[in-house]
Amino acid sequence: MEMFKTISIALVALRLNALRSFLTMLGIIIGIASVIVMVSVSSGSKQEIERAIDRLGSNMLTIRPGTSTTGGRHGGAGSAAPLTEGDITRLKERFGFLEGVSGSLSTSAPVVFGNSNWTTGIIGIHADYIKVRQWVIEEGRNFTDREIRSGAKVALVGQDIIEHLFDGNPSVGERIRIKNVPFTVIGTLQEKGESTFGRSLDDVIFIPISTARMRVSGRSSRGVPDMVGNIYLTVDLNRDIRIAEEELVEFMRELRKLAPGAQDDFSVRNFSEFIRARNETSSTLGLLLAATAAIALVVGGIGIMNIMLVSVTERTREIGLRLAVGARRRDILMQFLVEAVTLCLIGSFFGVVIGVGAGELVQRFSEVPVLLNIPIIFIAIGSAAFVGIFFGFYPARKASLLSPIEALRYE
Amino acid sequence: MGGEVIHALRDVSLKINKGEYVAVMGPSGSGKSTLMNLIGALDVPTSGDLVVNGLNLSGQESDTLADFRNLTVGFVFQQFNLLSRTSALENVKLPLFYARHLGSINAGERARKCLQQVGLSDRMHHDPTQLSGGQQQRVAIARALVNQPSVVLADEPTGALDTKTSVEILDLFQQLNDKGITLIVVTHDPEVAEVSRRNLLFRDGRLVDDVSMARR
Ligand SMILES: Nc1ncnc2c1ncn2[C@@H]1O[C@H](COP(=O)(O)OP(=O)(O)OP(=O)(O)O)[C@@H](O)[C@H]1O
Ligand SMILES: [Mg+2]
């Protein structure tokens, strides 16, 4: 007995009861469609998170002065001793695995070019900053160490600055004024887009950190002439970042002469971990939704089982006749099993179409990120086939165990 | 379903030769259908041996019995038992679908020939509901013949038909028997008894009379 013929028998049987077949399939259609939508949405947000982490660099750590208490940072950021150039030097000496280290002293100030005027974020940096924060110089060049040390009046500008201040014209070599101090633009930064919080990352100007201390920041640098704000650093990719983080904390405590048991007056943060943790709930939710969808599929499977049992009872005489003309038990088993699986596969086909369609709609008309991956379609179809086999087996077996004479006599 | 043991057939010892045309008769409930179901391997005897075409049907695997039903016997039922909403041709092809030993034969061709044999060439694509009782029974006979069985079993094949149609069916049986097929027919109809060459009479599950007649 060929499979092809068995499938065609199943199709004929399903067509004879088209409405019933369709209603039975509905459970599978809904189950498969929701599995696909749920998984697409949850893998969409997962991808979004990974992208955010990639943007930050998964091997980057940040050191900030002040306690690590996230909520209502008690004491305030400024109350603890600031981080200094000395800290950076010692970190570099102590840890060979640091790929790049940079301070980051940020403020906001009006910038003037010709008649244009734009208020933007000004960040004082070391040359490593570009590499550590994964910026790319589009035109021109990065700062030299000499420029950093000497407090040169040079600047790197982001794309938003080019647009708003220079009207999109070339800016390298132009002179701008930040807080009335003249700067020469020596390079431009490639576009980065929006941050996870929806703020433009390109609305920024970088200047050497020493220049920032002397000319722009002004405010609290009085007491500590070599403060560096926050420290950003990247560790060698072969190094476990969590271990590096611990070593860093320990070393910083030493540097800041904290007594054992005293609370850290600085914080070391691993941003990629931070983002992952923050999104843990959302991925748990995604999992929960997927589980709900799977339950829908199981309910669909129970519907299949129910209707197959009805079908076996209704067709008892047909089964008796098939047995009487020479069908083996296996043939009858296969006939009903193939019928159940066919029902599920046709259902899963429509489920995939609807699920993919719904995913497209979600993507188009909402902010929710959707990632449709091809494997999930095959997994969905496979699980539908499994549902068909699992829930179709009992009715099919029941049919195959009928005695020919009893089945023929059945009214 | 009561606790009482019913002996549908008992103490029956019987030999039917190849090519015989046997009429099985007896009052209702005498065990005729039971005998047919046993010979056709639709039912299994509680005790005793039953050898058909060299195969002892007692204690066989269900697959062996299935193949036996498929290849050795052809069954014709009183109620035709055709698959509804399935054409005459497809009904006739059904046993071929389960025939494992036939290799690559042209099922359609084979079925068409059998329908031709029972005089239904022009009704091949009709559904059973579009056929008269006699035509339906002829489709059932074609189905019984399609695997070229050595024995055809018919349980009251004319029971649901009028006299004129019954005669047509009986003519058909006669033709089959002339070709050498062993024929066992359960009937209440004295006409059938007349055309057959051997009459078995059952009463209360026992074989009470076995009459052979010379060929008319
Ligand atoms: N499934 C069954 N369970 C119990 N008893 C049965 C069963 N089938 C048949 N019998 C009994 O076996 C006996 C013989 O039945 P069988 O059907 O062989 O009679 P029959 O000669 O074919 O009768 P009829 O001419 O009415 O068809 C009857 O007494 C019947 O009640
Ligand atoms: Mg009977």
XYZ file of C-alpha atoms and ligand atoms in Angstrom:
659
model
C 0.000 0.000 0.000
C 1.544 3.259 -1.071
C 1.649 6.347 1.079
C 0.506 8.478 -1.820
C -2.733 6.507 -2.130
C -3.277 6.589 1.621
C -2.921 10.369 1.569
C -5.360 10.651 -1.297
C -7.863 8.487 0.619
C -7.430 10.792 3.605
C -7.983 13.862 1.440
C -11.160 12.374 -0.017
C -12.454 11.499 3.458
C -11.677 15.006 4.718
C -13.367 16.613 1.727
C -16.529 14.575 2.243
C -16.851 16.310 5.595
C -15.399 19.625 4.499
C -17.076 21.845 7.088
C -16.314 19.505 9.937
C -12.718 19.139 8.785
C -12.378 22.892 8.651
C -13.814 23.430 12.117
C -11.493 20.785 13.480
C -8.535 22.401 11.755
C -9.431 25.746 13.261
C -7.908 24.690 16.568
C -4.637 23.832 14.843
C -4.782 26.974 12.693
C -5.187 29.191 15.755
C -2.554 27.242 17.694
C 0.059 27.419 14.946
C -0.683 31.042 14.091
C -0.305 32.117 17.705
C 2.882 30.090 18.172
C 4.374 31.857 15.181
C 3.287 35.333 16.244
C 4.418 34.845 19.842
C 7.789 33.421 18.934
C 8.346 36.087 16.263
C 7.580 38.864 18.710
C 9.711 37.446 21.479
C 12.657 36.717 19.204
C 12.174 40.194 17.744
C 12.631 41.843 21.107
C 15.491 39.514 21.930
C 17.224 40.562 18.724
C 16.590 44.185 19.598
C 18.281 43.652 22.960
C 21.265 41.917 21.384
C 21.613 44.792 18.967
C 21.561 47.273 21.810
C 24.263 45.274 23.545
C 26.289 45.110 20.351
C 26.037 48.859 20.013
C 27.438 49.248 23.502
C 30.065 46.620 23.023
C 29.675 43.455 25.030
C 33.154 43.791 26.546
C 32.743 47.296 27.915
C 32.769 48.269 31.582
C 32.024 51.642 33.124
C 33.378 53.069 36.358
C 31.494 55.920 37.956
C 32.120 57.778 41.153
C 29.358 57.511 43.772
C 27.533 54.510 45.174
C 26.127 51.845 42.966
C 22.631 52.301 44.402
C 20.539 52.669 41.288
C 17.415 54.195 42.768
C 17.652 57.710 44.202
C 21.491 57.512 44.386
C 21.975 58.628 47.959
C 24.776 61.012 48.629
C 24.691 62.126 44.974
C 27.236 61.505 42.272
C 29.473 64.347 43.255
C 29.815 63.598 46.920
C 32.303 60.765 46.511
C 35.830 61.500 45.384
C 35.911 61.921 41.600
C 37.880 59.632 39.304
C 41.143 61.044 38.056
C 43.807 60.753 35.392
C 45.854 59.022 38.070
C 43.235 56.290 38.351
C 43.409 55.713 34.595
C 47.184 55.505 34.636
C 47.143 53.005 37.489
C 44.420 50.912 35.872
C 46.491 50.707 32.697
C 49.573 49.718 34.669
C 47.753 47.100 36.707
C 45.640 45.384 34.038
C 47.322 44.263 30.845
C 44.042 43.052 29.415
C 42.503 46.469 28.982
C 42.076 47.209 25.288
C 41.139 50.801 25.727
C 40.516 53.204 28.595
C 39.029 56.653 28.444
C 37.557 59.263 30.719
C 34.344 60.980 29.778
C 33.558 64.426 31.061
C 30.269 65.596 29.682
C 28.381 68.823 29.761
C 25.999 70.711 27.578
C 26.786 74.021 25.900
C 25.735 76.278 23.052
C 27.875 75.990 19.938
C 28.160 78.698 17.305
C 29.200 78.460 13.677
C 28.795 81.601 11.608
C 25.227 82.668 12.238
C 24.041 79.233 13.357
C 23.686 78.330 16.964
C 22.980 74.904 18.467
C 23.026 73.623 22.012
C 24.448 70.144 22.282
C 26.256 67.629 24.457
C 29.988 68.274 24.763
C 32.080 65.327 25.899
C 35.691 65.565 26.887
C 37.466 62.321 26.034
C 40.727 60.460 25.667
C 41.633 59.146 22.207
C 40.612 55.601 23.226
C 37.027 56.705 23.677
C 36.290 56.393 19.973
C 37.362 52.746 19.997
C 35.816 51.908 23.382
C 32.373 53.303 22.533
C 32.565 51.930 18.995
C 32.462 55.202 17.130
C 33.800 55.408 13.610
C 35.568 58.468 12.247
C 33.928 59.229 8.943
C 36.115 62.075 7.743
C 39.264 63.559 9.197
C 41.024 61.928 12.135
C 40.882 61.096 15.824
C 42.667 63.137 18.499
C 46.355 62.509 19.019
C 47.707 61.850 22.525
C 49.570 65.092 22.249
C 46.347 67.001 21.595
C 44.766 65.273 24.576
C 47.678 66.178 26.868
C 48.120 69.719 25.694
C 44.464 70.728 25.790
C 44.281 71.489 22.074
C 41.178 73.281 20.835
C 40.078 70.644 18.364
C 36.722 68.852 18.003
C 35.016 65.829 16.463
C 31.396 66.411 15.478
C 28.410 64.060 15.216
C 26.027 63.864 12.298
C 23.308 65.933 13.982
C 25.786 68.752 14.397
C 26.705 68.584 10.731
C 23.035 68.794 9.869
C 21.980 71.558 12.264
C 25.090 73.677 12.476
C 26.672 73.170 9.061
C 23.497 72.558 7.029
C 25.029 69.330 5.812
C 28.126 71.057 4.382
C 31.629 69.683 4.915
C 32.806 70.671 8.354
C 36.358 69.394 8.693
C 38.673 72.362 9.023
C 35.886 74.763 9.998
C 36.073 76.772 13.169
C 33.295 76.710 15.742
C 32.886 78.385 19.103
C 31.965 76.412 22.205
C 31.230 78.664 25.185
C 33.025 81.352 23.171
C 36.214 79.300 22.888
C 37.227 78.736 19.265
C 37.687 75.113 18.172
C 38.803 73.572 14.903
C 36.786 70.626 13.615
C 39.261 67.862 12.790
C 36.869 64.989 12.111
C 33.318 63.811 11.819
C 31.614 60.806 13.384
C 29.648 58.200 11.513
C 25.938 58.040 12.314
C 24.907 55.872 15.283
C 21.172 56.423 15.358
C 19.028 56.384 18.436
C 19.831 54.985 21.830
C 17.611 52.337 23.426
C 15.832 55.212 25.103
C 15.081 56.922 21.803
C 17.571 59.793 22.170
C 19.797 60.647 19.215
C 23.374 59.561 19.830
C 24.642 61.768 17.020
C 23.837 65.055 18.752
C 27.323 65.322 20.251
C 30.704 66.997 20.002
C 33.908 65.424 21.342
C 36.820 67.486 22.564
C 40.047 66.482 24.347
C 39.330 65.816 28.030
C 41.969 68.288 29.212
C 40.440 71.017 27.085
C 37.058 70.187 28.551
C 38.414 70.506 32.086
C 40.094 73.829 31.420
C 37.741 75.570 29.045
C 34.297 74.078 29.054
C 33.250 72.121 32.141
C 34.552 74.679 34.529
C 32.367 73.777 37.450
C 33.658 71.175 39.914
C 37.116 70.746 38.409
C 38.353 73.341 40.833
C 39.165 70.992 43.675
C 40.430 68.159 41.527
C 42.402 69.446 38.568
C 42.716 66.091 36.835
C 39.198 64.647 37.168
C 37.955 62.482 34.332
C 34.212 62.074 35.039
C 33.361 58.481 34.227
C 35.812 55.899 32.981
C 34.892 53.674 30.059
C 37.046 50.687 29.291
C 37.032 47.581 27.178
C 38.609 44.291 28.165
C 40.267 41.723 25.956
C 37.504 39.638 24.359
C 39.147 36.396 25.476
C 38.800 37.491 29.072
C 35.720 36.688 31.131
C 34.180 40.092 31.630
C 32.609 39.149 34.963
C 35.958 38.189 36.441
C 37.506 41.354 35.037
C 34.710 43.292 36.679
C 35.450 41.756 40.080
C 39.185 42.414 39.793
C 38.437 45.970 38.815
C 36.210 46.524 41.815
C 38.867 45.134 44.129
C 41.584 47.313 42.619
C 39.419 50.407 42.778
C 38.732 49.778 46.464
C 42.489 49.591 47.007
C 43.066 52.814 45.085
C 40.371 54.607 47.036
C 41.628 53.117 50.320
C 38.282 51.724 51.398
C 38.253 49.812 54.683
C 37.143 46.185 54.429
C 33.371 46.046 54.805
C 32.914 49.696 53.810
C 30.485 50.378 51.009
C 31.928 51.052 47.537
C 31.986 54.779 46.792
C 32.148 54.080 43.084
C 30.332 51.669 40.779
C 31.549 49.350 38.096
C 28.903 48.479 35.619
C 28.705 45.940 32.869
C 26.161 47.465 30.550
C 25.401 44.452 28.442
C 24.558 42.468 31.596
C 22.524 45.391 32.798
C 20.447 45.483 29.630
C 20.010 41.714 29.640
C 18.802 41.757 33.229
C 16.477 44.651 32.555
C 14.908 42.668 29.725
C 14.763 39.369 31.527
C 11.127 39.996 32.421
C 10.210 40.716 28.828
C 11.787 37.490 27.617
C 10.079 35.560 30.409
C 6.836 37.059 29.221
C 7.649 35.978 25.671
C 8.237 32.452 26.912
C 4.945 32.510 28.760
C 3.148 33.645 25.615
C 4.801 30.889 23.606
C 3.694 28.386 26.230
C 0.141 29.694 25.978
C 0.312 29.263 22.238
C 1.553 25.717 22.714
C -1.431 25.054 24.950
C -3.680 26.316 22.159
C -2.011 23.731 19.945
C -2.659 20.978 22.461
C -6.315 22.026 22.682
C -6.398 21.856 18.891
C -4.949 18.367 19.141
C -7.672 17.299 21.537
C -10.203 18.587 19.003
C -8.535 16.407 16.379
C -8.679 13.392 18.667
C -12.331 14.003 19.406
C -13.323 14.300 15.785
C -11.240 11.297 14.791
C -13.025 9.216 17.423
C -16.361 10.346 16.006
C -15.119 9.577 12.538
C -13.978 6.082 13.492
C -17.359 5.332 15.058
C -19.235 6.703 12.082
C -17.164 4.709 9.675
C -17.159 1.446 11.572
C -18.899 -0.351 8.703
C -16.403 1.094 6.232
C -13.595 -0.218 8.420
C -15.319 -3.612 8.580
C -15.564 -3.684 4.820
C -11.937 -2.700 4.346
C -10.923 -5.474 6.727
C -13.208 -7.895 4.847
C -11.515 -7.167 1.520
C -8.038 -7.642 2.932
C -6.872 -4.538 4.781
C -4.317 -5.368 7.457
C -4.591 -3.758 10.868
C -1.613 -1.587 9.972
C -3.409 -0.319 6.858
C -6.374 0.834 8.927
C -4.080 2.378 11.532
C -2.187 4.247 8.834
C -5.366 5.377 7.121
C -6.683 7.148 10.196
C -3.286 8.347 11.336
C -2.583 9.870 7.941
C -6.015 11.450 8.044
C -5.278 13.082 11.400
C -1.817 14.220 10.307
C -3.145 15.548 7.007
C -5.759 17.502 8.922
C -3.039 18.971 11.112
C -0.678 19.727 8.238
C -3.329 21.520 6.216
C -4.288 23.376 9.390
C -0.669 24.248 10.068
C -0.272 25.559 6.523
C -3.107 28.027 7.059
C -1.778 28.698 10.555
C 1.632 29.624 9.127
C 0.057 31.891 6.516
C -2.073 33.645 9.127
C 0.742 33.755 11.696
C 3.208 35.275 9.232
C 0.553 37.723 8.051
C -0.254 38.745 11.614
C 3.467 39.142 12.371
C 3.787 41.456 9.361
C 0.842 43.509 10.596
C 2.285 43.807 14.090
C 5.596 44.923 12.602
C 3.955 47.450 10.334
C 1.467 48.965 12.727
C 3.121 48.800 16.112
C 6.411 49.524 17.825
C 6.829 45.901 18.813
C 9.884 44.427 17.099
C 9.115 41.247 15.139
C 11.663 38.750 13.920
C 10.228 36.074 11.694
C 12.684 33.233 11.499
C 12.299 30.429 9.017
C 13.163 27.624 11.468
C 10.142 28.481 13.605
C 7.900 27.846 10.586
C 9.359 24.392 10.183
C 9.153 23.789 13.919
C 5.495 24.834 13.818
C 4.724 22.489 10.928
C 6.671 19.716 12.607
C 4.837 20.173 15.874
C 1.509 20.128 14.024
C 2.486 16.796 12.486
C 3.473 15.591 15.937
C 0.123 16.715 17.347
C -1.589 14.797 14.544
C 0.347 11.631 15.275
C 0.013 11.964 19.030
C -3.699 12.711 19.153
C -4.574 10.683 16.077
C -2.928 7.530 17.334
C -5.518 6.468 19.863
C -8.517 6.737 17.507
C -6.533 5.119 14.696
C -5.482 2.255 16.921
C -9.038 1.835 18.098
C -10.140 1.577 14.474
C -7.433 -0.922 13.620
C -8.368 -3.235 16.480
C -11.981 -3.641 15.410
C -13.000 -7.160 14.598
C -14.094 -7.392 10.966
C -17.353 -9.127 11.713
C -18.370 -6.826 14.555
C -17.515 -3.806 12.488
C -19.566 -5.049 9.527
C -22.549 -5.703 11.775
C -22.309 -2.238 13.371
C -25.460 -0.156 12.892
C -24.794 -10.656 26.266
C -26.576 -12.920 28.726
C -24.482 -15.466 30.549
C -25.850 -18.237 28.387
C -23.439 -19.831 25.912
C -24.817 -19.842 22.389
C -23.490 -22.437 19.975
C -24.051 -20.715 16.648
C -22.490 -23.757 14.991
C -21.526 -27.095 16.506
C -20.466 -30.550 15.427
C -20.210 -29.477 11.824
C -17.939 -31.621 9.694
C -17.947 -30.666 6.088
C -15.817 -30.799 2.958
C -16.401 -28.637 -0.061
C -14.403 -29.336 -3.198
C -12.887 -26.918 -5.660
C -15.350 -25.736 -8.267
C -18.480 -26.727 -6.357
C -21.629 -24.601 -6.313
C -23.128 -24.982 -2.840
C -26.388 -23.537 -1.518
C -26.575 -23.167 2.262
C -30.106 -23.202 3.599
C -31.940 -23.318 6.878
C -34.247 -21.305 9.117
C -33.257 -17.987 10.593
C -30.684 -18.290 13.329
C -29.531 -21.720 12.238
C -25.917 -20.603 11.798
C -25.626 -20.044 8.044
C -24.031 -16.622 8.302
C -21.731 -17.869 11.013
C -20.494 -20.595 8.667
C -19.859 -18.086 5.899
C -18.025 -15.698 8.195
C -15.820 -18.529 9.361
C -14.985 -19.673 5.838
C -14.279 -16.071 4.849
C -12.032 -15.539 7.915
C -14.153 -12.647 9.116
C -14.682 -14.602 12.309
C -12.564 -17.205 14.065
C -13.866 -20.528 15.394
C -13.793 -21.013 19.179
C -12.734 -24.579 18.601
C -12.182 -26.946 15.703
C -10.216 -26.670 12.489
C -11.137 -24.960 9.283
C -8.928 -25.432 6.272
C -9.587 -23.320 3.199
C -7.394 -23.553 0.123
C -4.771 -25.364 2.186
C -4.649 -22.782 4.986
C -5.827 -23.703 8.470
C -7.601 -20.553 9.590
C -7.530 -21.394 13.303
C -4.909 -19.547 15.267
C -3.476 -17.521 12.404
C -1.888 -14.073 12.656
C -4.251 -11.262 11.770
C -2.013 -10.285 8.836
C -2.210 -13.797 7.409
C -5.982 -13.701 7.704
C -6.068 -10.273 6.060
C -4.081 -11.566 3.096
C -6.335 -14.622 2.947
C -9.446 -12.402 2.799
C -7.775 -10.312 0.186
C -6.601 -13.013 -2.186
C -8.416 -16.296 -1.559
C -12.026 -15.352 -0.963
C -14.462 -12.819 -2.344
C -17.395 -11.823 -0.157
C -20.816 -10.724 -1.383
C -23.110 -9.317 1.313
C -26.857 -9.039 1.495
C -26.572 -5.301 2.110
C -23.970 -4.824 -0.687
C -21.652 -2.873 1.645
C -20.334 -0.475 -0.969
C -18.425 2.652 0.067
C -20.834 5.548 -0.305
C -19.843 8.599 -2.323
C -17.246 6.475 -4.059
C -17.655 5.482 -7.695
C -18.387 1.921 -8.773
C -14.900 1.698 -10.254
C -13.221 2.863 -7.052
C -15.316 0.404 -5.044
C -14.167 -2.430 -7.255
C -10.539 -1.305 -7.001
C -10.641 -1.413 -3.205
C -9.333 -4.997 -2.714
C -6.502 -4.298 -5.179
C -5.445 -1.419 -2.970
C -4.679 -3.906 -0.218
C -3.227 -6.592 -2.492
C 0.464 -6.774 -1.624
C 1.420 -9.770 -3.708
C 0.171 -8.573 -7.040
C 3.122 -6.376 -7.883
C 2.536 -3.776 -10.527
C -0.747 -4.602 -12.124
C -2.981 -2.035 -13.691
C -5.688 -1.757 -11.034
C -7.988 0.392 -13.143
C -7.800 -1.999 -16.058
C -8.465 -5.014 -13.831
C -11.465 -3.336 -12.150
C -12.894 -2.210 -15.475
C -12.748 -5.777 -16.789
C -14.617 -7.061 -13.741
C -17.304 -4.425 -14.110
C -17.586 -5.404 -17.747
C -17.995 -9.026 -16.664
C -20.981 -8.110 -14.483
C -22.423 -5.962 -17.267
C -21.807 -2.532 -15.794
C -19.328 -0.998 -18.254
C -21.606 1.999 -18.669
C -22.003 2.728 -14.946
C -18.379 2.735 -13.829
C -18.286 6.321 -12.655
C -21.628 6.320 -10.880
C -21.910 6.443 -7.102
C -23.797 3.591 -5.360
C -26.700 5.971 -4.665
C -27.118 6.410 -8.417
C -27.424 2.662 -8.970
C -30.340 0.263 -8.544
C -30.156 -2.515 -5.968
C -29.305 -5.089 -8.615
C -26.604 -2.866 -10.064
C -25.151 -2.264 -6.627
C -25.004 -5.980 -5.972
C -23.268 -6.446 -9.304
C -20.674 -3.867 -8.301
C -20.219 -5.856 -5.077
C -19.753 -9.035 -7.103
C -17.229 -7.339 -9.362
C -15.396 -6.281 -6.206
C -15.444 -9.868 -4.938
C -13.935 -11.022 -8.233
C -11.278 -8.417 -8.766
C -8.522 -10.306 -6.967
C -9.413 -13.533 -8.796
C -10.301 -15.509 -5.667
C -10.723 -19.279 -5.606
C -13.858 -19.026 -3.481
C -16.777 -16.600 -3.667
C -18.969 -16.418 -0.579
C -22.411 -14.838 -0.868
C -24.657 -14.361 2.178
C -28.212 -13.936 0.908
C -27.042 -11.981 -2.146
C -30.567 -11.672 -3.512
C -32.213 -11.024 -0.155
C -32.618 -7.331 -0.866
C -33.558 -7.694 -4.508
C -36.769 -8.331 -6.421
C -37.336 -11.584 -8.301
C -36.335 -10.371 -11.750
C -33.093 -8.843 -10.508
C -32.409 -11.941 -8.442
C -32.525 -14.024 -11.578
C -29.900 -11.799 -13.225
C -27.622 -12.164 -10.231
C -28.075 -15.930 -10.181
C -27.219 -16.095 -13.896
C -24.047 -14.227 -13.080
C -23.172 -16.739 -10.359
C -23.760 -19.584 -12.754
C -21.289 -18.011 -15.204
C -18.692 -17.657 -12.452
C -19.111 -21.267 -11.397
C -18.770 -22.356 -15.022
C -15.356 -20.654 -15.001
C -14.297 -22.847 -12.089
C -14.804 -20.569 -9.116
C -16.023 -22.329 -5.978
C -19.310 -20.735 -4.978
C -21.035 -20.909 -1.585
C -24.350 -19.087 -1.397
C -26.620 -18.665 1.603
C -30.224 -18.417 0.486
C -33.861 -18.803 1.456
C -34.746 -18.886 -2.200
C -35.679 -22.338 -3.613
C -34.651 -21.114 -7.088
C -31.071 -20.748 -5.938
C -31.242 -24.154 -4.376
C -32.286 -25.465 -7.730
C -29.417 -23.997 -9.754
C -26.773 -25.108 -7.299
C -25.458 -28.633 -7.343
C -25.284 -29.217 -3.629
C -27.599 -28.145 -0.829
C -26.570 -27.906 2.828
C -29.367 -27.652 5.337
C -28.675 -26.228 8.800
C -30.847 -26.251 11.876
C -29.880 -24.964 15.340
C -26.221 -24.779 14.422
C -26.031 -28.328 13.126
C -25.681 -29.594 9.605
C -28.817 -31.727 9.221
C -28.864 -32.482 5.527
C -26.355 -32.551 2.662
C -27.879 -33.230 -0.756
C -25.916 -33.397 -3.990
C -27.738 -33.292 -7.291
C -26.762 -34.396 -10.710
C -26.132 -31.627 -13.120
C -29.340 -30.582 -14.836
N -22.413 -11.693 17.642
C -23.201 -12.649 18.125
N -23.291 -12.806 19.455
C -24.071 -13.775 19.982
N -24.771 -14.619 19.251
C -24.746 -14.497 17.920
C -23.935 -13.510 17.290
N -24.103 -13.661 15.958
C -24.966 -14.666 15.773
N -25.354 -15.167 16.950
C -26.263 -16.282 17.163
O -25.759 -17.357 16.428
C -26.804 -18.053 15.870
C -26.584 -18.175 14.380
O -26.637 -16.918 13.796
P -26.484 -16.693 12.247
O -26.377 -15.246 11.994
O -25.389 -17.548 11.753
O -27.848 -17.229 11.698
P -28.390 -17.294 10.211
O -28.583 -18.679 9.922
O -27.479 -16.531 9.332
O -29.777 -16.530 10.322
P -30.504 -15.592 9.242
O -31.074 -16.469 8.250
O -31.514 -14.849 10.055
O -29.455 -14.667 8.719
C -28.076 -17.306 16.218
O -28.695 -17.990 17.311
C -27.605 -15.972 16.631
O -28.464 -15.464 17.624
Mg -27.604 -14.758 8.163
